[in-house]
Tab-separated table of C-alpha atoms and ligand atoms in Angstrom:
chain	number	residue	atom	x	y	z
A	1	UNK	CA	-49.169	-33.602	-37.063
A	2	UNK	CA	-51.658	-35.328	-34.779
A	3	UNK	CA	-49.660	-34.089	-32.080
A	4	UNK	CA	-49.822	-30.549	-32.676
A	5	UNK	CA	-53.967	-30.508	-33.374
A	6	UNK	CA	-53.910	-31.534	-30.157
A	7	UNK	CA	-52.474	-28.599	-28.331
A	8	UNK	CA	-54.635	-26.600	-26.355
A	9	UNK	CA	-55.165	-22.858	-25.342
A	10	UNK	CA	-56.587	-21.277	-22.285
A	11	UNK	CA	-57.632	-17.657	-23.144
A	12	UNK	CA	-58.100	-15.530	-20.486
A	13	UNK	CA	-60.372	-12.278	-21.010
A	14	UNK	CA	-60.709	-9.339	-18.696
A	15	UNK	CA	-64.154	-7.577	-16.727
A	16	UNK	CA	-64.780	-5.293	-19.672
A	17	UNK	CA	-63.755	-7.938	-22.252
A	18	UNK	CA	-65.010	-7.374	-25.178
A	19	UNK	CA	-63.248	-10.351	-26.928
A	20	UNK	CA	-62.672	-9.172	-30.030
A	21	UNK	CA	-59.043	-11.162	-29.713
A	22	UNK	CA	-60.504	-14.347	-28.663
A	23	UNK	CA	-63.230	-14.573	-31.261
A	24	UNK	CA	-59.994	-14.104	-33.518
A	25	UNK	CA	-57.827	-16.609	-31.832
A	26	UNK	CA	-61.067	-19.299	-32.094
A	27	UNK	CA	-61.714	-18.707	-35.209
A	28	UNK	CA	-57.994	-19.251	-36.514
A	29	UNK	CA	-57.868	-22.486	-34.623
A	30	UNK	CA	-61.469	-23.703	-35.952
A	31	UNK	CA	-60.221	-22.901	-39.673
A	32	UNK	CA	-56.862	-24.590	-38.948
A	33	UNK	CA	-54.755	-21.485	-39.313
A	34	UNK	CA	-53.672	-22.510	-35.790
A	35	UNK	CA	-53.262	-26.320	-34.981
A	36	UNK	CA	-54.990	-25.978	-31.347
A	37	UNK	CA	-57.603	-25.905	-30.141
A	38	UNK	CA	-59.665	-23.509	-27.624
A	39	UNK	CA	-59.938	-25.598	-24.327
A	40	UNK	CA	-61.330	-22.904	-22.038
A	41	UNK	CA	-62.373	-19.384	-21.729
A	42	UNK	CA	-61.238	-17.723	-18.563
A	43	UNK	CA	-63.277	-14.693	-17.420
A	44	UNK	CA	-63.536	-12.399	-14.036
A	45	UNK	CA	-67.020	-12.494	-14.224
A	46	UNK	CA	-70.396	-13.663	-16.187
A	47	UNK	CA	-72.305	-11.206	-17.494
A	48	UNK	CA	-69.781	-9.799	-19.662
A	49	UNK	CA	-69.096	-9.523	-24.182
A	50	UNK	CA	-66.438	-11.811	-24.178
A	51	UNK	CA	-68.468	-14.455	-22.272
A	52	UNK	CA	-71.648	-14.287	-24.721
A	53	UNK	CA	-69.304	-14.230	-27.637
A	54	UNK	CA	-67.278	-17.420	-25.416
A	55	UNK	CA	-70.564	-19.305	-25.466
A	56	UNK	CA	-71.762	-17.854	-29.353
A	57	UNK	CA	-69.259	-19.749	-30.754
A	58	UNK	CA	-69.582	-22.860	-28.512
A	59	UNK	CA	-66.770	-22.640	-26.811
A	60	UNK	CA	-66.064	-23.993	-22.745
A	61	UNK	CA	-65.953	-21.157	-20.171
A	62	UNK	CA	-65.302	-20.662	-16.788
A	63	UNK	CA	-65.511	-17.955	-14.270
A	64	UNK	CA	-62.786	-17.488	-11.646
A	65	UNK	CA	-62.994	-14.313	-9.218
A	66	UNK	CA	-60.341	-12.838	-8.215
A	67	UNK	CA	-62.137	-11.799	-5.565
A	68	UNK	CA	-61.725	-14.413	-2.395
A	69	UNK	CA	-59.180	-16.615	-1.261
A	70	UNK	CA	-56.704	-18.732	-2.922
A	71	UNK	CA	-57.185	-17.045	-6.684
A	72	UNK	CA	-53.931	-18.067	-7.917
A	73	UNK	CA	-54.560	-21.271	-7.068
A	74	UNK	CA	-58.320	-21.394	-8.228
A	75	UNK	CA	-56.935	-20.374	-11.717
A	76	UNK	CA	-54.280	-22.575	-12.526
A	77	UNK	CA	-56.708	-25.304	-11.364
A	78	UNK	CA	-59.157	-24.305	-13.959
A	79	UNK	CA	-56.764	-23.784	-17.044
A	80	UNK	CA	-55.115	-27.563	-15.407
A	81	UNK	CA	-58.904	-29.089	-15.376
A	82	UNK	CA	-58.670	-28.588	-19.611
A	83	UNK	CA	-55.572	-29.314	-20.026
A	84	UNK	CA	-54.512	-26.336	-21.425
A	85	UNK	CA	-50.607	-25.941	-23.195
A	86	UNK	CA	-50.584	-22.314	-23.552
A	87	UNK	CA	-52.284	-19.455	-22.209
A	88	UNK	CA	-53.300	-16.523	-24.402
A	89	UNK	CA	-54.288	-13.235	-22.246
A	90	UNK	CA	-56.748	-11.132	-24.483
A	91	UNK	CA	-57.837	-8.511	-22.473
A	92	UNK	CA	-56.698	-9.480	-19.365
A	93	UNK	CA	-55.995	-6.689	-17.581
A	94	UNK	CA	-54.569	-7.526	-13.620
A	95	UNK	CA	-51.148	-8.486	-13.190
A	96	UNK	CA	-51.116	-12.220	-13.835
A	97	UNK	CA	-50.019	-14.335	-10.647
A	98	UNK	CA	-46.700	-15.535	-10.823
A	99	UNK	CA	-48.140	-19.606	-10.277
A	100	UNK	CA	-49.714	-19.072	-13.631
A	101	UNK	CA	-45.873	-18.113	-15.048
A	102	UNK	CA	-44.774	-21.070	-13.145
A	103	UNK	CA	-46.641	-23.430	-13.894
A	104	UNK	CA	-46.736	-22.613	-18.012
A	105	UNK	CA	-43.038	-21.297	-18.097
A	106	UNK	CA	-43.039	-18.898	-21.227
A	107	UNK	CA	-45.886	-20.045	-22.365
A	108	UNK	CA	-48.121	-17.348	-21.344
A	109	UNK	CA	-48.797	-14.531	-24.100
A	110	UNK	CA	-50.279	-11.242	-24.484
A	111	UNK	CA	-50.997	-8.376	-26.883
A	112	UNK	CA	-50.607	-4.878	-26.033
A	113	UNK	CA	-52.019	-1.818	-28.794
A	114	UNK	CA	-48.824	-0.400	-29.107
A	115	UNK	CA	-44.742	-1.057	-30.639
A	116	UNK	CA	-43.386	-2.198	-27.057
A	117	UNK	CA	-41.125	-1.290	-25.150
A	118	UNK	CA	-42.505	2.274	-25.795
A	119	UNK	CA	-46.268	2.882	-23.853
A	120	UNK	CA	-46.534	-0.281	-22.276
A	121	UNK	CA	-46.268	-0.692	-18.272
A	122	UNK	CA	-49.039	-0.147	-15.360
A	123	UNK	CA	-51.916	1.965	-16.149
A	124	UNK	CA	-51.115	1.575	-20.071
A	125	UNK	CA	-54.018	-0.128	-20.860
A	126	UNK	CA	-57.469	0.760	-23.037
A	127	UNK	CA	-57.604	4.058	-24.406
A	128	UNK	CA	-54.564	5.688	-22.309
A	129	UNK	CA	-52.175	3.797	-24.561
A	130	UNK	CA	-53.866	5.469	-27.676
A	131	UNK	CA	-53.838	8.830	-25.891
A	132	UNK	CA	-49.856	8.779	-24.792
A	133	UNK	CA	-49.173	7.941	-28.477
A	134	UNK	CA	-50.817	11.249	-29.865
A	135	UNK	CA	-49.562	13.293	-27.219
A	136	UNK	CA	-46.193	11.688	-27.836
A	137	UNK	CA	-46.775	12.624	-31.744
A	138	UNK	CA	-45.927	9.211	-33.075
A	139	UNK	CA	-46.153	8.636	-36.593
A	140	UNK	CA	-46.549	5.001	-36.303
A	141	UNK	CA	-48.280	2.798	-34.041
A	142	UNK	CA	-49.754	-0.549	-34.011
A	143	UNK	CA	-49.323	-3.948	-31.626
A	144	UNK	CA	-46.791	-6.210	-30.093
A	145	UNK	CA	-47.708	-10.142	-28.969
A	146	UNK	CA	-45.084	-11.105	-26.480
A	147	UNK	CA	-44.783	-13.088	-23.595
A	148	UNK	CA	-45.519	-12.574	-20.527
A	149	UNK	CA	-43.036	-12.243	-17.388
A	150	UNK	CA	-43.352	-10.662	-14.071
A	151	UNK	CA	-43.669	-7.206	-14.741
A	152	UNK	CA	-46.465	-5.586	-16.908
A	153	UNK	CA	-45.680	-5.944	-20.308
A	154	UNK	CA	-41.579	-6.408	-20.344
A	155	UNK	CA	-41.458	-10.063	-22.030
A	156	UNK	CA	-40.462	-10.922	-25.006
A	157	UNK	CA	-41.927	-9.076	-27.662
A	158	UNK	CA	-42.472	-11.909	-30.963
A	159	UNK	CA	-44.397	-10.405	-33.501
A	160	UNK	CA	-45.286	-6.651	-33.858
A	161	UNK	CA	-48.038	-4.973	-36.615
A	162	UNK	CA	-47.417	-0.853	-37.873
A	163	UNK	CA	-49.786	0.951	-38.576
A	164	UNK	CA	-49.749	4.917	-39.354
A	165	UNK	CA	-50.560	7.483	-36.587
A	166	UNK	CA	-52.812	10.243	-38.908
A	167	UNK	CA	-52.573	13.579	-38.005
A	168	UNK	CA	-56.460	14.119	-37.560
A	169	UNK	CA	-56.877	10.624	-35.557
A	170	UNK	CA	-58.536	10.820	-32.097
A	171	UNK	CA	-57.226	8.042	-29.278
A	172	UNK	CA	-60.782	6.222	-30.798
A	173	UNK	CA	-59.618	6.103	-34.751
A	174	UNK	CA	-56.017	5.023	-33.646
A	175	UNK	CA	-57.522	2.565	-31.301
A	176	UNK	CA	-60.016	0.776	-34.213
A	177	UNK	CA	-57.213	0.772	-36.647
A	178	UNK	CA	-55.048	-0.937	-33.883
A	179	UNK	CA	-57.286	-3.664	-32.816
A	180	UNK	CA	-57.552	-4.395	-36.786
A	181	UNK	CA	-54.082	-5.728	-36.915
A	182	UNK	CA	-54.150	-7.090	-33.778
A	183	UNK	CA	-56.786	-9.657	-34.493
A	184	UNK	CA	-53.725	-10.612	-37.633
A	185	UNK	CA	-50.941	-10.442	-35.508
A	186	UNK	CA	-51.845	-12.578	-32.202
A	187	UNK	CA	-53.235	-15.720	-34.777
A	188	UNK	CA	-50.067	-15.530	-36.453
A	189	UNK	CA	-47.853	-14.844	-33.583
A	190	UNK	CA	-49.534	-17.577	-31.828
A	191	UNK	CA	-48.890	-20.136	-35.082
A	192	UNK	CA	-45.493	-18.782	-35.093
A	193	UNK	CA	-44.210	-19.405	-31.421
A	194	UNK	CA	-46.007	-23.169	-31.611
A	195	UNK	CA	-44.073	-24.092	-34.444
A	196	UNK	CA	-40.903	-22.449	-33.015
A	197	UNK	CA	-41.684	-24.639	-29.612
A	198	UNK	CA	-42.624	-27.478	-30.838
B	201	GRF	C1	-56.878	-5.148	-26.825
B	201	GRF	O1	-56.754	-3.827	-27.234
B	201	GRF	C2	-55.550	-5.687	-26.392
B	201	GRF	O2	-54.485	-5.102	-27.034
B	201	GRF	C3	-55.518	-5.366	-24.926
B	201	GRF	O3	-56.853	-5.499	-24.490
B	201	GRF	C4	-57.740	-5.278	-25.568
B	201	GRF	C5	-58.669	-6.439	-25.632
B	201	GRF	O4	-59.667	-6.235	-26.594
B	201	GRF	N1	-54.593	-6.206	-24.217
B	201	GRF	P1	-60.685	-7.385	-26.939
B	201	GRF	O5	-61.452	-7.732	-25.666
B	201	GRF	O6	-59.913	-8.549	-27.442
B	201	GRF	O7	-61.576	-6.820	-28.000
Protein backbone atom coordinates (compact mmCIF):
# COMPACT_ATOMS: atom_id res chain seq x y z
CA UNK A 1 0.00 0.00 0.00
CA UNK A 2 1.09 3.52 -0.89
CA UNK A 3 0.30 4.35 2.50
CA UNK A 4 2.48 2.12 4.28
CA UNK A 5 5.84 2.93 1.89
CA UNK A 6 5.31 5.98 3.24
CA UNK A 7 5.94 5.43 6.89
CA UNK A 8 8.93 6.69 8.31
CA UNK A 9 11.59 5.75 11.02
CA UNK A 10 13.78 7.83 13.20
CA UNK A 11 16.71 5.64 14.44
CA UNK A 12 18.44 6.80 17.17
CA UNK A 13 22.16 5.48 17.80
CA UNK A 14 24.24 5.91 20.90
CA UNK A 15 28.14 7.71 21.55
CA UNK A 16 29.87 4.42 20.88
CA UNK A 17 27.39 3.39 18.13
CA UNK A 18 28.63 1.21 16.09
CA UNK A 19 25.39 0.77 14.01
CA UNK A 20 25.50 -2.48 13.13
CA UNK A 21 21.41 -2.42 13.82
CA UNK A 22 20.77 0.53 11.76
CA UNK A 23 22.74 -0.49 8.72
CA UNK A 24 20.31 -3.60 9.19
CA UNK A 25 17.15 -1.70 9.69
CA UNK A 26 18.20 0.55 6.28
CA UNK A 27 18.95 -2.00 4.44
CA UNK A 28 15.57 -3.99 5.09
CA UNK A 29 13.64 -0.88 4.28
CA UNK A 30 15.80 -0.10 0.97
CA UNK A 31 15.11 -3.87 -0.20
CA UNK A 32 11.43 -3.55 0.80
CA UNK A 33 11.53 -6.14 3.54
CA UNK A 34 10.18 -3.19 5.57
CA UNK A 35 7.65 -0.73 3.87
CA UNK A 36 9.39 2.54 5.48
CA UNK A 37 11.60 4.33 5.00
CA UNK A 38 14.77 5.78 7.05
CA UNK A 39 13.89 9.55 7.62
CA UNK A 40 16.68 10.44 10.04
CA UNK A 41 19.60 9.23 11.94
CA UNK A 42 19.77 10.50 15.46
CA UNK A 43 23.24 10.52 17.08
CA UNK A 44 24.92 12.11 20.46
CA UNK A 45 27.68 13.17 18.61
CA UNK A 46 29.66 13.35 15.05
CA UNK A 47 32.59 11.69 14.87
CA UNK A 48 31.29 8.41 15.65
CA UNK A 49 30.72 4.46 13.39
CA UNK A 50 27.23 4.76 13.23
CA UNK A 51 27.40 8.30 11.76
CA UNK A 52 29.98 7.34 8.84
CA UNK A 53 28.00 4.22 8.22
CA UNK A 54 24.58 6.94 8.55
CA UNK A 55 26.14 8.96 5.75
CA UNK A 56 27.81 5.55 3.71
CA UNK A 57 24.62 4.58 2.87
CA UNK A 58 23.15 8.06 2.13
CA UNK A 59 21.06 8.35 4.67
CA UNK A 60 19.85 12.02 6.64
CA UNK A 61 21.52 12.56 10.05
CA UNK A 62 21.41 14.76 12.74
CA UNK A 63 23.26 15.43 15.88
CA UNK A 64 21.43 16.36 19.09
CA UNK A 65 23.54 16.72 22.47
CA UNK A 66 22.29 15.87 25.28
CA UNK A 67 24.46 18.03 26.69
CA UNK A 68 22.72 21.74 27.19
CA UNK A 69 19.41 22.92 27.73
CA UNK A 70 16.10 21.86 26.57
CA UNK A 71 17.34 18.18 25.10
CA UNK A 72 14.05 16.65 25.27
CA UNK A 73 12.72 19.18 23.48
CA UNK A 74 15.65 19.58 20.88
CA UNK A 75 14.99 15.83 20.06
CA UNK A 76 11.52 15.44 19.46
CA UNK A 77 11.94 18.57 17.29
CA UNK A 78 14.41 16.82 15.15
CA UNK A 79 12.66 13.32 14.74
CA UNK A 80 9.17 16.00 14.16
CA UNK A 81 11.35 18.07 11.40
CA UNK A 82 11.29 14.39 9.24
CA UNK A 83 8.34 13.40 10.02
CA UNK A 84 9.17 10.41 11.55
CA UNK A 85 6.17 7.51 12.59
CA UNK A 86 8.26 5.35 14.66
CA UNK A 87 11.36 5.51 16.46
CA UNK A 88 13.82 2.61 16.47
CA UNK A 89 16.62 2.96 19.38
CA UNK A 90 19.76 0.93 18.14
CA UNK A 91 22.26 1.54 20.49
CA UNK A 92 20.88 4.11 22.33
CA UNK A 93 22.01 3.85 25.51
CA UNK A 94 20.52 6.94 28.10
CA UNK A 95 17.20 6.63 29.41
CA UNK A 96 14.97 8.03 26.68
CA UNK A 97 12.96 11.27 27.83
CA UNK A 98 9.57 10.64 28.57
CA UNK A 99 8.37 13.64 25.66
CA UNK A 100 9.83 11.24 23.18
CA UNK A 101 7.23 8.35 24.77
CA UNK A 102 4.68 11.00 24.61
CA UNK A 103 4.78 12.25 21.77
CA UNK A 104 5.18 8.60 19.72
CA UNK A 105 2.95 6.63 22.27
CA UNK A 106 4.24 2.92 21.87
CA UNK A 107 5.83 3.56 19.08
CA UNK A 108 9.26 3.73 20.32
CA UNK A 109 11.35 0.33 20.08
CA UNK A 110 14.46 -1.17 21.19
CA UNK A 111 16.63 -4.30 21.18
CA UNK A 112 18.39 -5.55 24.08
CA UNK A 113 21.22 -8.84 23.63
CA UNK A 114 19.45 -10.88 25.87
CA UNK A 115 15.70 -13.12 26.49
CA UNK A 116 14.07 -10.15 28.62
CA UNK A 117 12.84 -9.86 31.44
CA UNK A 118 16.02 -11.74 32.62
CA UNK A 119 19.49 -9.26 32.37
CA UNK A 120 17.92 -6.30 31.23
CA UNK A 121 17.62 -3.02 33.54
CA UNK A 122 20.29 -0.07 34.33
CA UNK A 123 23.83 -0.82 33.79
CA UNK A 124 22.80 -3.99 31.53
CA UNK A 125 24.13 -2.77 28.58
CA UNK A 126 27.36 -3.79 26.14
CA UNK A 127 29.35 -6.52 27.31
CA UNK A 128 27.92 -6.72 31.08
CA UNK A 129 24.79 -8.32 29.67
CA UNK A 130 27.02 -11.08 28.00
CA UNK A 131 29.03 -11.40 31.21
CA UNK A 132 25.82 -11.84 33.77
CA UNK A 133 24.63 -14.55 31.32
CA UNK A 134 27.85 -16.80 31.76
CA UNK A 135 28.13 -16.17 35.26
CA UNK A 136 24.43 -16.96 35.50
CA UNK A 137 25.31 -20.34 33.42
CA UNK A 138 22.57 -19.92 30.87
CA UNK A 139 22.28 -22.33 28.25
CA UNK A 140 20.49 -20.10 25.96
CA UNK A 141 20.69 -16.60 25.12
CA UNK A 142 19.93 -14.37 22.33
CA UNK A 143 17.68 -10.88 21.86
CA UNK A 144 14.36 -9.35 22.60
CA UNK A 145 12.85 -6.14 20.38
CA UNK A 146 10.25 -4.55 22.56
CA UNK A 147 8.96 -1.35 23.22
CA UNK A 148 9.97 1.05 25.07
CA UNK A 149 8.27 2.54 28.39
CA UNK A 150 9.58 4.45 31.26
CA UNK A 151 11.83 2.25 32.87
CA UNK A 152 14.97 0.64 31.21
CA UNK A 153 13.99 -2.13 29.29
CA UNK A 154 10.39 -3.29 30.95
CA UNK A 155 8.09 -2.78 27.68
CA UNK A 156 6.67 -5.02 25.80
CA UNK A 157 8.84 -7.58 24.63
CA UNK A 158 7.50 -8.56 20.57
CA UNK A 159 9.84 -10.69 19.04
CA UNK A 160 12.74 -12.60 20.75
CA UNK A 161 15.85 -14.73 18.79
CA UNK A 162 17.71 -18.05 20.91
CA UNK A 163 20.66 -18.74 20.47
CA UNK A 164 22.92 -21.40 22.50
CA UNK A 165 25.18 -20.26 25.41
CA UNK A 166 28.53 -22.76 24.64
CA UNK A 167 30.32 -23.84 27.40
CA UNK A 168 33.80 -22.47 26.14
CA UNK A 169 32.17 -18.95 24.97
CA UNK A 170 33.76 -15.76 26.41
CA UNK A 171 31.19 -12.55 27.02
CA UNK A 172 32.94 -11.63 23.23
CA UNK A 173 31.78 -15.08 21.30
CA UNK A 174 28.27 -14.85 23.03
CA UNK A 175 28.14 -11.23 22.20
CA UNK A 176 29.01 -11.78 18.09
CA UNK A 177 26.64 -14.64 17.95
CA UNK A 178 23.99 -12.30 19.61
CA UNK A 179 24.25 -9.31 17.48
CA UNK A 180 23.89 -11.98 14.46
CA UNK A 181 20.29 -12.56 15.22
CA UNK A 182 19.67 -9.36 16.25
CA UNK A 183 20.28 -7.73 12.93
CA UNK A 184 17.12 -10.74 11.89
CA UNK A 185 15.04 -10.08 14.63
CA UNK A 186 14.65 -6.06 14.88
CA UNK A 187 13.84 -6.02 10.66
CA UNK A 188 11.32 -8.50 11.28
CA UNK A 189 10.04 -7.32 14.54
CA UNK A 190 9.87 -3.97 13.08
CA UNK A 191 7.73 -5.44 9.80
CA UNK A 192 5.77 -7.28 12.28
CA UNK A 193 4.50 -4.49 14.75
CA UNK A 194 3.75 -2.11 11.41
CA UNK A 195 1.53 -4.52 10.03
CA UNK A 196 -0.02 -5.29 13.46
CA UNK A 197 -0.54 -1.21 13.79
CA UNK A 198 -1.48 -0.41 10.80
C1 LIG B 1 23.28 -3.95 20.40
O1 LIG B 1 23.94 -4.99 21.04
C2 LIG B 1 21.91 -3.77 20.97
O2 LIG B 1 21.36 -4.94 21.46
C3 LIG B 1 22.12 -2.79 22.08
O3 LIG B 1 23.14 -1.93 21.62
C4 LIG B 1 23.95 -2.60 20.68
C5 LIG B 1 24.02 -1.74 19.46
O4 LIG B 1 24.91 -2.28 18.52
N1 LIG B 1 20.91 -2.11 22.44
P1 LIG B 1 25.05 -1.62 17.10
O5 LIG B 1 25.52 -0.18 17.29
O6 LIG B 1 23.73 -1.68 16.43
O7 LIG B 1 26.06 -2.45 16.37
Amino acid sequence: MLGDAMTTLGILVGSQGRGSNMKAIATACAEGEIAARVGVVVSPKGNTPAVETAHDLGLSVAIVSPAGEHYAQRLVDELDRYEVDWVCLAGYMRLLPIEVLQRWPNRVLNIHPALLPKFGGKGMFGHHVHEAVIAAGETESGCSVHRVSEEYDKGEVLLQMRCPVLPQDTPESLAARVLELEHHAYPMAIRQVMDATG
